[in-house]
XYZ file of C-alpha atoms in Angstrom:
142
model
C 83.531 110.312 78.612
C 85.046 110.603 75.226
C 83.629 114.263 74.958
C 85.765 114.908 78.152
C 88.692 113.043 76.720
C 88.356 115.205 73.423
C 87.886 118.362 75.200
C 90.945 117.373 77.439
C 93.221 116.784 75.002
C 92.327 119.674 72.816
C 91.876 122.440 75.446
C 95.269 121.369 77.728
C 98.409 123.276 78.211
C 100.348 120.475 79.167
C 103.088 119.341 76.755
C 103.045 116.295 74.452
C 105.915 115.007 76.535
C 104.148 115.962 80.066
C 101.289 114.349 79.014
C 102.798 110.970 78.282
C 104.556 111.289 81.441
C 101.355 111.524 83.115
C 99.640 108.738 81.375
C 102.521 106.106 81.773
C 102.945 106.938 85.278
C 99.176 106.238 86.077
C 99.876 103.075 83.886
C 102.732 102.332 85.927
C 100.714 102.043 89.275
C 97.639 99.934 87.735
C 100.005 97.932 85.346
C 97.880 98.232 82.319
C 99.478 96.289 79.718
C 97.625 97.738 76.657
C 98.177 101.375 78.014
C 101.737 101.015 78.502
C 101.802 99.236 75.104
C 99.999 102.092 73.357
C 101.575 105.017 75.228
C 105.089 103.846 74.503
C 104.715 104.256 71.096
C 103.159 107.608 71.587
C 105.989 108.457 74.006
C 108.555 107.252 71.554
C 107.083 109.789 68.768
C 107.555 112.476 71.383
C 111.464 111.607 71.813
C 111.647 109.518 74.663
C 114.345 106.662 74.628
C 113.006 103.006 75.545
C 115.164 103.064 78.446
C 113.106 106.042 80.038
C 109.734 104.556 78.566
C 110.719 101.554 80.561
C 111.321 103.429 83.566
C 108.148 105.428 83.330
C 106.305 101.931 83.108
C 107.412 100.667 86.489
C 107.181 104.341 87.970
C 110.952 104.774 88.295
C 112.543 108.064 87.826
C 114.774 108.345 84.764
C 117.515 110.781 84.146
C 116.568 111.766 80.542
C 112.995 113.707 82.055
C 113.642 117.407 82.514
C 112.641 119.078 85.540
C 109.008 119.526 84.406
C 108.552 115.827 83.229
C 109.998 114.514 86.829
C 107.906 116.837 88.784
C 104.680 115.739 86.631
C 105.866 112.012 87.353
C 106.255 112.825 91.202
C 102.632 114.533 91.188
C 101.273 111.726 89.580
C 102.499 108.871 91.397
C 101.737 110.896 94.599
C 97.803 111.191 93.754
C 97.514 107.771 92.090
C 99.615 105.934 94.958
C 98.568 107.960 97.831
C 95.462 109.428 96.860
C 96.949 112.980 97.610
C 99.621 115.016 96.848
C 101.932 116.404 99.252
C 101.894 120.398 100.107
C 105.674 120.550 98.646
C 104.863 118.807 95.311
C 101.473 121.131 95.017
C 103.468 124.296 95.566
C 106.397 123.248 92.980
C 103.653 121.922 90.267
C 101.827 125.253 90.835
C 105.180 127.210 90.538
C 106.200 125.172 87.670
C 103.044 124.651 85.671
C 100.475 127.472 87.035
C 97.310 126.588 88.711
C 95.862 125.646 85.353
C 98.662 123.325 84.497
C 97.877 121.222 87.957
C 94.374 121.453 87.017
C 95.017 119.907 83.509
C 97.212 117.233 85.110
C 94.636 116.149 87.671
C 92.064 116.199 84.900
C 94.548 113.972 82.772
C 95.117 111.661 85.705
C 91.643 111.048 86.145
C 91.189 110.342 82.680
C 93.686 107.671 83.047
C 92.261 106.156 86.149
C 88.934 105.690 84.374
C 90.796 104.215 81.251
C 92.985 101.945 83.551
C 89.918 100.578 85.185
C 88.332 99.749 82.018
C 91.553 98.268 80.349
C 92.234 95.984 83.363
C 88.385 95.096 84.011
C 88.052 93.744 80.767
C 91.748 92.419 80.343
C 92.334 94.229 77.095
C 95.752 92.649 75.670
C 98.209 94.106 73.609
C 97.966 93.042 69.862
C 99.154 89.676 68.655
C 102.981 89.438 68.112
C 104.331 89.412 64.726
C 104.318 85.622 65.041
C 100.675 85.641 65.357
C 100.430 84.346 68.885
C 97.407 85.635 70.592
C 96.918 88.029 73.386
C 93.408 87.351 74.046
C 92.323 88.228 77.418
C 90.750 85.817 80.036
C 87.583 87.758 79.848
C 87.343 87.342 75.960
C 87.906 83.529 76.195
C 85.093 83.144 78.772
């Protein structure tokens, strides 16, 4: 899986911002605290405001997203939430990103579905707060 993840990140035609939209959109459906925490930081590095990140983290649209980013969010939420992509969304994505871009997005979604499952299965917590309070998972405590 790690080889697949490395190949995906090196070979993708998606912009860093579109990648973060996709990743945070998958995390919004699965409500993966660690993934949202980690990719919020990456999204900030890629120019997203906290308001846009907060919207993405709960699967809401943001006025800050450009047309490509909004379409990436729509495609991701459809595929993850409904387990399919509508014909209209697929056509728009193929016109906007090309067939290769739709493939890249689909692989990225799959990568983060796997990551979400693993993080949720083991209840991986976000790092400790600056005051030292712990976020140890229930699985770690058992």
